[in-house]
CSV table of C-alpha atoms and ligand atoms in Angstrom, one decimal:
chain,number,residue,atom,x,y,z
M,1,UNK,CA,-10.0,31.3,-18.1
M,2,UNK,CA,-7.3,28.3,-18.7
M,3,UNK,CA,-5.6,28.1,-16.0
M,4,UNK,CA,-4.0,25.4,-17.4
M,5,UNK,CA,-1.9,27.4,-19.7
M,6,UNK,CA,-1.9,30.2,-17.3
M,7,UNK,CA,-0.1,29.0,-14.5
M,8,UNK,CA,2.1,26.2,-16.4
M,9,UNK,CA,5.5,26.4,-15.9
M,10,UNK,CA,7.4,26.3,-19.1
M,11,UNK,CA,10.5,24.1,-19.1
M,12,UNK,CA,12.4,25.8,-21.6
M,13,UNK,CA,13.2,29.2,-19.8
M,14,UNK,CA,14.3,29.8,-16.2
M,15,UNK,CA,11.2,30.2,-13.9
M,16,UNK,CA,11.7,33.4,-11.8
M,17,UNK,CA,8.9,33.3,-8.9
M,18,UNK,CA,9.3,37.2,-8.6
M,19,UNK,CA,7.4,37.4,-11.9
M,20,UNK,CA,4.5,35.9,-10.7
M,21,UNK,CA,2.0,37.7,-7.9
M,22,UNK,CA,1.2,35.9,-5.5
M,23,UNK,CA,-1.9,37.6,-4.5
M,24,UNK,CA,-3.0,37.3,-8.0
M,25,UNK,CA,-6.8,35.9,-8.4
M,26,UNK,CA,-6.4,36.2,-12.3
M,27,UNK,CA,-9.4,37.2,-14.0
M,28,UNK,CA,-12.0,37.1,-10.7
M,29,UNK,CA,-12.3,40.3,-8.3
M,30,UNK,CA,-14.2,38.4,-5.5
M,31,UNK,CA,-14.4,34.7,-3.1
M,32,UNK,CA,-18.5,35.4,-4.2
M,33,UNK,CA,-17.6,35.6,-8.0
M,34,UNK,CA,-15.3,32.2,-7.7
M,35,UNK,CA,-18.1,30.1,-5.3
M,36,UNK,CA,-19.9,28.5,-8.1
M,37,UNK,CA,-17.4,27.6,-10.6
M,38,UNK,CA,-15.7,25.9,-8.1
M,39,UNK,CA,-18.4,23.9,-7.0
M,40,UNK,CA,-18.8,23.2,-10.8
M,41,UNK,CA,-15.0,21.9,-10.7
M,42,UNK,CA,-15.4,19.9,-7.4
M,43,UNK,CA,-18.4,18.2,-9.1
M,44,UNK,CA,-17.0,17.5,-12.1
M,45,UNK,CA,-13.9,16.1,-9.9
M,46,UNK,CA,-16.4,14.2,-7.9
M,47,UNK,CA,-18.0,12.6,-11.4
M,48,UNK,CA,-14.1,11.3,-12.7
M,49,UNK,CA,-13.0,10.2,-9.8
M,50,UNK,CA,-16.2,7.5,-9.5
M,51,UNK,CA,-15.3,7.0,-13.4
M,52,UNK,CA,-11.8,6.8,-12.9
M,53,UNK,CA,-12.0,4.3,-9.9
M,54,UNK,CA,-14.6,2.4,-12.1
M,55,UNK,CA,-12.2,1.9,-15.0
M,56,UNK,CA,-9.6,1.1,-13.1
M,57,UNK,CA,-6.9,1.1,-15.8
M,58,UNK,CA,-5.5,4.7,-15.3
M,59,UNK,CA,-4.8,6.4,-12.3
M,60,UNK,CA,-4.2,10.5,-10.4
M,61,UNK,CA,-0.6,11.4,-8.6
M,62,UNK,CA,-1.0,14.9,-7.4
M,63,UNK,CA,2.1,16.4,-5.8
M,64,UNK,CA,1.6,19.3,-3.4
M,65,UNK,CA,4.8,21.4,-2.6
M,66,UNK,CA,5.3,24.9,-1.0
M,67,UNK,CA,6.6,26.9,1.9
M,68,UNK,CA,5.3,26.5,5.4
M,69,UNK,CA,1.9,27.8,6.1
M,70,UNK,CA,1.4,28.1,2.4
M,71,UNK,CA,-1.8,26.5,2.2
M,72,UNK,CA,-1.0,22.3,1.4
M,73,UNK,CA,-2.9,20.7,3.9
M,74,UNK,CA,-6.2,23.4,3.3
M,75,UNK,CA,-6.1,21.9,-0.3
M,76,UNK,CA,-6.6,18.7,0.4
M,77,UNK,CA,-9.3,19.7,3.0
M,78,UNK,CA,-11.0,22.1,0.3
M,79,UNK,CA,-10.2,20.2,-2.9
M,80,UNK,CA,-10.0,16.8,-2.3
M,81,UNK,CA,-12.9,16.5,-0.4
M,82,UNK,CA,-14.7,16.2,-3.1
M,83,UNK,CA,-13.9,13.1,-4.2
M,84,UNK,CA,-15.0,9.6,-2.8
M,85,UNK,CA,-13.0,8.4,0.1
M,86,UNK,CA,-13.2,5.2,-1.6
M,87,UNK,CA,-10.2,5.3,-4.3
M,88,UNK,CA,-8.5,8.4,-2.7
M,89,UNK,CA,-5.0,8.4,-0.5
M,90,UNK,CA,-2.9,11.3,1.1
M,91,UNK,CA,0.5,10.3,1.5
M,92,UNK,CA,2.6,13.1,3.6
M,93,UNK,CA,6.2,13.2,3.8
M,94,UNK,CA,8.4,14.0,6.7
M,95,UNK,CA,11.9,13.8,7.9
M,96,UNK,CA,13.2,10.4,6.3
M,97,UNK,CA,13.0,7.5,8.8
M,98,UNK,CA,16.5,5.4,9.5
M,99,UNK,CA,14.4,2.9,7.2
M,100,UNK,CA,13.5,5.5,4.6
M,101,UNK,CA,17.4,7.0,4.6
M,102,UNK,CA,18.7,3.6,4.0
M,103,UNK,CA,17.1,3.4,0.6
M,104,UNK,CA,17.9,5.7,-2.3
M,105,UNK,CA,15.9,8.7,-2.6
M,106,UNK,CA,12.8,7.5,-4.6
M,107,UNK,CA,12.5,4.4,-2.8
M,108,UNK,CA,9.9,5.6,0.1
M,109,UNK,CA,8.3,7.6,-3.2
M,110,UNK,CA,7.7,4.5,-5.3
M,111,UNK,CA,5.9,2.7,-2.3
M,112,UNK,CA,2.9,4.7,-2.4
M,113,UNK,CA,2.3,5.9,-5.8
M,114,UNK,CA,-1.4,5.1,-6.9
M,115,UNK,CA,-2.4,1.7,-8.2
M,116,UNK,CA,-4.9,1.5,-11.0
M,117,UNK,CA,-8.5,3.4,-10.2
M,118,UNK,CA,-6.9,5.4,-7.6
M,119,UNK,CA,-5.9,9.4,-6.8
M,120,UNK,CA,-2.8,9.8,-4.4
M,121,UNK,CA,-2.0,13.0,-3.2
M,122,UNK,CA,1.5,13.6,-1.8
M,123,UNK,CA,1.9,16.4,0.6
M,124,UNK,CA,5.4,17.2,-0.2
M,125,UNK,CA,6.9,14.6,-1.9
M,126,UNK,CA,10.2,13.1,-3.5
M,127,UNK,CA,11.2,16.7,-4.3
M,128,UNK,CA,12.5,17.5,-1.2
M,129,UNK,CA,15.4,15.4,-1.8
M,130,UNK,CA,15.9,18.3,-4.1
M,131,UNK,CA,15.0,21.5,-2.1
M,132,UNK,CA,15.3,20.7,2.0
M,133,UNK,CA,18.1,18.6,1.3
M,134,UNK,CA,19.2,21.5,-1.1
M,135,UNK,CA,18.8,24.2,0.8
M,136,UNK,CA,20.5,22.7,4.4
M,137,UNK,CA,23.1,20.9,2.2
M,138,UNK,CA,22.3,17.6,3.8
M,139,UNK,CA,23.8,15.4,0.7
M,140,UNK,CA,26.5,17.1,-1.4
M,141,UNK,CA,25.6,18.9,-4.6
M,142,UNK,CA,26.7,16.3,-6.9
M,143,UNK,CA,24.3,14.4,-5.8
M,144,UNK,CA,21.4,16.4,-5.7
M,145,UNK,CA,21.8,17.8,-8.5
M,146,UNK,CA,21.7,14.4,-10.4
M,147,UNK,CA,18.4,13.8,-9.1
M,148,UNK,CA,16.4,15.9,-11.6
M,149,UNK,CA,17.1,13.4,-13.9
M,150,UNK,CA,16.1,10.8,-12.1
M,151,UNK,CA,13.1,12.5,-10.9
M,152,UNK,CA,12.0,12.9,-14.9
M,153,UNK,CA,12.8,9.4,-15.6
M,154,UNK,CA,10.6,7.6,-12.6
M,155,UNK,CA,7.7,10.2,-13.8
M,156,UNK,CA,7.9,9.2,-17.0
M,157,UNK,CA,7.8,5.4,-15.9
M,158,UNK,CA,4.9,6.0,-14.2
M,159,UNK,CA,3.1,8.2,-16.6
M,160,UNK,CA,4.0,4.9,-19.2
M,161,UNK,CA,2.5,3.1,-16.5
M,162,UNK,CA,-1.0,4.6,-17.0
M,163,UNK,CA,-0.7,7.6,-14.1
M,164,UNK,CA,-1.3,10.7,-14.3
M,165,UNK,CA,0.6,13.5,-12.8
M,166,UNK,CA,-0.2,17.2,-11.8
M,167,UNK,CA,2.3,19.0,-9.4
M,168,UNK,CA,1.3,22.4,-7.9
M,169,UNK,CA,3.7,24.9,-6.1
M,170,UNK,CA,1.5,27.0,-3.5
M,171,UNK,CA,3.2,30.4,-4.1
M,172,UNK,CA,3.1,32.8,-1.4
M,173,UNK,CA,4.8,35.7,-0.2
M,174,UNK,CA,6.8,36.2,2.9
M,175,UNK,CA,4.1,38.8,4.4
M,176,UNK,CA,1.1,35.9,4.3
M,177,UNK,CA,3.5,33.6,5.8
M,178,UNK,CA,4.1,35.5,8.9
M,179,UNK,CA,0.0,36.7,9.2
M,180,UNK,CA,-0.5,32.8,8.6
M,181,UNK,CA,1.9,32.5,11.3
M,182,UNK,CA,0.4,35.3,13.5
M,183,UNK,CA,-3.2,33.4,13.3
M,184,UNK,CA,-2.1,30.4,14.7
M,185,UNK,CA,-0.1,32.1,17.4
M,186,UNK,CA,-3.5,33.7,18.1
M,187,UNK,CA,-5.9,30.9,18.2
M,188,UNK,CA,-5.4,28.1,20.5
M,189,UNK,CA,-7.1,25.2,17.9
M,190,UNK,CA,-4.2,26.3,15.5
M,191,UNK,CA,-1.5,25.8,18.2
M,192,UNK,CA,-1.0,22.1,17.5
M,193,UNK,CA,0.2,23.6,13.4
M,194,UNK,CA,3.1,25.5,14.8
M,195,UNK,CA,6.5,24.2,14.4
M,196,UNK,CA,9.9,24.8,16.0
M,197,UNK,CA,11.4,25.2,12.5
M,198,UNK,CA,8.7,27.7,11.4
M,199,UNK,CA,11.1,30.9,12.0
M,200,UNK,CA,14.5,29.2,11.6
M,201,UNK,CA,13.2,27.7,7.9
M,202,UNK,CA,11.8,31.5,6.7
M,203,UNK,CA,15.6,33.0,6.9
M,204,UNK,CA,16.3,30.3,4.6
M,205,UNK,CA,13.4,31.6,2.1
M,206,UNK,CA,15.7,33.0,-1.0
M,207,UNK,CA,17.4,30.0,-1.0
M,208,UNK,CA,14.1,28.0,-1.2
M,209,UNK,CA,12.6,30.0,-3.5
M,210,UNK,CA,16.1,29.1,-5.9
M,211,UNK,CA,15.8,25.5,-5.4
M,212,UNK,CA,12.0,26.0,-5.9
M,213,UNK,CA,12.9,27.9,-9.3
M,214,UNK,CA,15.6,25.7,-10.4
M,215,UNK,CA,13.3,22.3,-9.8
M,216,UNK,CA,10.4,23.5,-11.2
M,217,UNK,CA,11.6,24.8,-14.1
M,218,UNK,CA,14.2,21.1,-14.9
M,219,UNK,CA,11.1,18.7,-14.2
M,220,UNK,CA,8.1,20.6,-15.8
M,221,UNK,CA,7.5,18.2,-18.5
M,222,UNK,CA,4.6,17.0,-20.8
M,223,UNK,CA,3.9,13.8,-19.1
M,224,UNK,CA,4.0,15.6,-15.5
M,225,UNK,CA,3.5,19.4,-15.6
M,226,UNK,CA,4.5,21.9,-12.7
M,227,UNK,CA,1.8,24.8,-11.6
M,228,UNK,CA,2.6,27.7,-9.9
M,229,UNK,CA,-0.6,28.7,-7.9
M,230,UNK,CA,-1.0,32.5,-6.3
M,231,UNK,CA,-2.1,30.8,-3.2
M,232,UNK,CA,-2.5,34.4,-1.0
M,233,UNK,CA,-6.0,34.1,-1.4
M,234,UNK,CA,-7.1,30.4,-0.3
M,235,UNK,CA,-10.2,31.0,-2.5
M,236,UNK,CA,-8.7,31.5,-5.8
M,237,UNK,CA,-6.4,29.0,-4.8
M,238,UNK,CA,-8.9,26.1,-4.2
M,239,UNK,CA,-10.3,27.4,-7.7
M,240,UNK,CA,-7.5,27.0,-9.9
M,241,UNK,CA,-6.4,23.7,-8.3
M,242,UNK,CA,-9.8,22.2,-8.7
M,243,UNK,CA,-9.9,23.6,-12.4
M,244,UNK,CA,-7.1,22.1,-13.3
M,245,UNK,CA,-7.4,18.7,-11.8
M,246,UNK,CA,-10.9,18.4,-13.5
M,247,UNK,CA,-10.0,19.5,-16.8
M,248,UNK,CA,-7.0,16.8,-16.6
M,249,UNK,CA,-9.4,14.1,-15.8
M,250,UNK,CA,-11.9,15.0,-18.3
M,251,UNK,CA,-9.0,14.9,-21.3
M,252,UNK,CA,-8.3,11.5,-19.7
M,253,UNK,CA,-11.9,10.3,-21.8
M,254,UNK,CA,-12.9,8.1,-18.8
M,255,UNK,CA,-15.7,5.7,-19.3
M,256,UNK,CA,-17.9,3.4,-17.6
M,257,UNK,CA,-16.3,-0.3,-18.0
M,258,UNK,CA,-18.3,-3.1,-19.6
M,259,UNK,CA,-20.1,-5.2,-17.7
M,260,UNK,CA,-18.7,-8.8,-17.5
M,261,UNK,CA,-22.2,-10.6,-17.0
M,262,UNK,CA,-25.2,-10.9,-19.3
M,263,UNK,CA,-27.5,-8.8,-18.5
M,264,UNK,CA,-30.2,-11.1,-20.6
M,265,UNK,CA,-29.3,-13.9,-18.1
M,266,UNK,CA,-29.4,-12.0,-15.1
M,267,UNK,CA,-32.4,-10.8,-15.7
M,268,UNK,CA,-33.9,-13.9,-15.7
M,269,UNK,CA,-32.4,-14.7,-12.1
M,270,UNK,CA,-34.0,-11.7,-10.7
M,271,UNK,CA,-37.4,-12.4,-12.1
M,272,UNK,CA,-37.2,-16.1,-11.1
M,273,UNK,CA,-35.7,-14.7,-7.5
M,274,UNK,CA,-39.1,-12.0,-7.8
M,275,UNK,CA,-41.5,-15.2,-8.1
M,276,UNK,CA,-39.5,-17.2,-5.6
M,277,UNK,CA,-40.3,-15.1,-3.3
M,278,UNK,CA,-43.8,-14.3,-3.8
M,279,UNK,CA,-44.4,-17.9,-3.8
M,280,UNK,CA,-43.4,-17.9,-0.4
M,281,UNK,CA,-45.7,-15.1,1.1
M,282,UNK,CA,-47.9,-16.7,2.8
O,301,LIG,P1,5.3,19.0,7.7
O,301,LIG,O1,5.0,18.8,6.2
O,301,LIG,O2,5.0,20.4,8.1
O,301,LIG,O3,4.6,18.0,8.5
O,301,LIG,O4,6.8,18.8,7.9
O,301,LIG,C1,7.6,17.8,7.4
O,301,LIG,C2,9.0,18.2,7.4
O,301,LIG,O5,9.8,17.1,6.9
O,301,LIG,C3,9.4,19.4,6.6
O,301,LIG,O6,10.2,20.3,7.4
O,301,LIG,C4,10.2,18.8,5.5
O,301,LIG,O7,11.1,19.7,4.9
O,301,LIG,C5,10.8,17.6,6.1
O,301,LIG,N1,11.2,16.6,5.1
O,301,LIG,C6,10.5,16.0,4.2
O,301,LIG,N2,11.2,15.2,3.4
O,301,LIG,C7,12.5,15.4,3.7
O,301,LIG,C8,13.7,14.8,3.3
O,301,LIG,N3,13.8,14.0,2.2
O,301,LIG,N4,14.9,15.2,3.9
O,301,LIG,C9,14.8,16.1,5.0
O,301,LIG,N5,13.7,16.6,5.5
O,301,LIG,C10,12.5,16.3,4.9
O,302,LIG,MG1,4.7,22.5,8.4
């Protein structure tokens, strides 16, 4: 299955999360059933990436957004894992600092989008100038609303710019948030995950999910794509993230550089280095 074209968000008509299941795992029944295609995908992700990184004239922005405990931090651990250290960078976003909130909004964004060759993943990203700040009416809505022009327009400079951009929404529902929650209440190594404004944030959810809605459905474009992902099941999750950024590098027709020596020549060297040094055996 596409998943691709399954899970895109289309621009042209509002997107209303209710619509879409989040415990969905599309056309698979079990984690068994989805454990070799995705280590197909993560192979196949593992191949571009060395060819991306080798070219060096295109490079990866993938923007992971969602709800608290909705999986963003087990992607990168499951997905991106399988690509080479080497030419990969996770860039997470907090609270602005004084430094950060002195700039305008894309500012701290534009800093550490990927240079040629490489993959940066953003956990959360410049769109919670257009959710958090949204939904607890830190700037006034004149302003935010502005932005998801703005946002389009310093895509679209990027994607001119030889980048390529994926953006996935973890969707869960409300009852996995709270058994997410009720895990790491329950196992000490998952204490250091919980957060002050874990409960305070979840009365806020209908108004996330409308921010959520109304961004995702106003910056869903060709040149940088939103996904919904059903993310209750972490397995068919990790699948459909890893299809989809495989299938996006492989339409990217990556190649293998040329080399910039002659090989004739070099040749030469290393049989001239090969009798050198057998010269000097002794
Ligand atoms: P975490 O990703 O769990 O480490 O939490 C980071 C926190 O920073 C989240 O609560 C975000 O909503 C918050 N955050 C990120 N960007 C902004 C922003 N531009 N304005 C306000 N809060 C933000
Ligand atoms: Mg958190």
């Amino acid at each position: 299955m596409d998943y691709r074209k399954q899970f895109l968000v289309d621009p042209t008509k509002q997107l209303l999360l209710g619509d879409i299941d989040p415990s969905s795992t599309a056309d698979l029944a079990s984690k068994s059933a989805a454990a070799d295609l995705t280590d197909q995908y993560r192979a196949q992700m593992e191949a571009e990436q060395f060819l991306l990184y080798a070219d060096g004239r295109q490079s990866l922005l993938v923007v992971l957004q969602a709800l608290d405990a909705a999986g963003k931090d087990g992607v990168i651990r499951h997905v991106f894992s399988a690509m080479n250290p080497q030419g990969t960078r996770v860039h997470g976003f907090k609270q602005p600092t004084p430094i950060e909130a002195a700039h305008d909004f894309l500012w701290r964004a534009h800093k550490q989008v990927p240079a040629d060759g490489e993959v940066v993943i953003f956990n959360r990203s410049h769109y919670e100038d257009v959710l958090v700040v949204r939904v607890h009416n830190l700037v006034p809505e004149e302003i935010w609303s502005q932005r998801y022009d703005k946002i389009n327009e310093f895509e679209r400079l990027l994607t001119e710019n030889g980048t390529q951009i994926l953006k996935f929404f973890l969707h869960i529902s409300p009852e996995e948030q709270l058994e997410r929650f009720k895990k790491r209440l329950d196992d000490p190594q998952r204490h250091w995950k919980i957060s002050d404004s874990d409960y305070s944030e979840r009365k806020f959810w209908p108004q996330y999910i409308e921010a959520y809605q109304d961004a995702l459905t106003k910056t869903s474009t060709t040149h940088a794509p939103w996904y919904v992902i059903p993310a209750n099941s972490k397995w068919f999750r990790n699948l459909a993230i890893s299809q989809i950024i495989a299938d996006t590098l492989k339409d990217m027709k990556l190649e293998l550089p040329p080399t910039h020596v002659n090989i004739e020549e070099i040749k030469a060297h290393y049989h001239a280095a090969v009798k050198a040094a057998n010269g000097n055996k002794p």
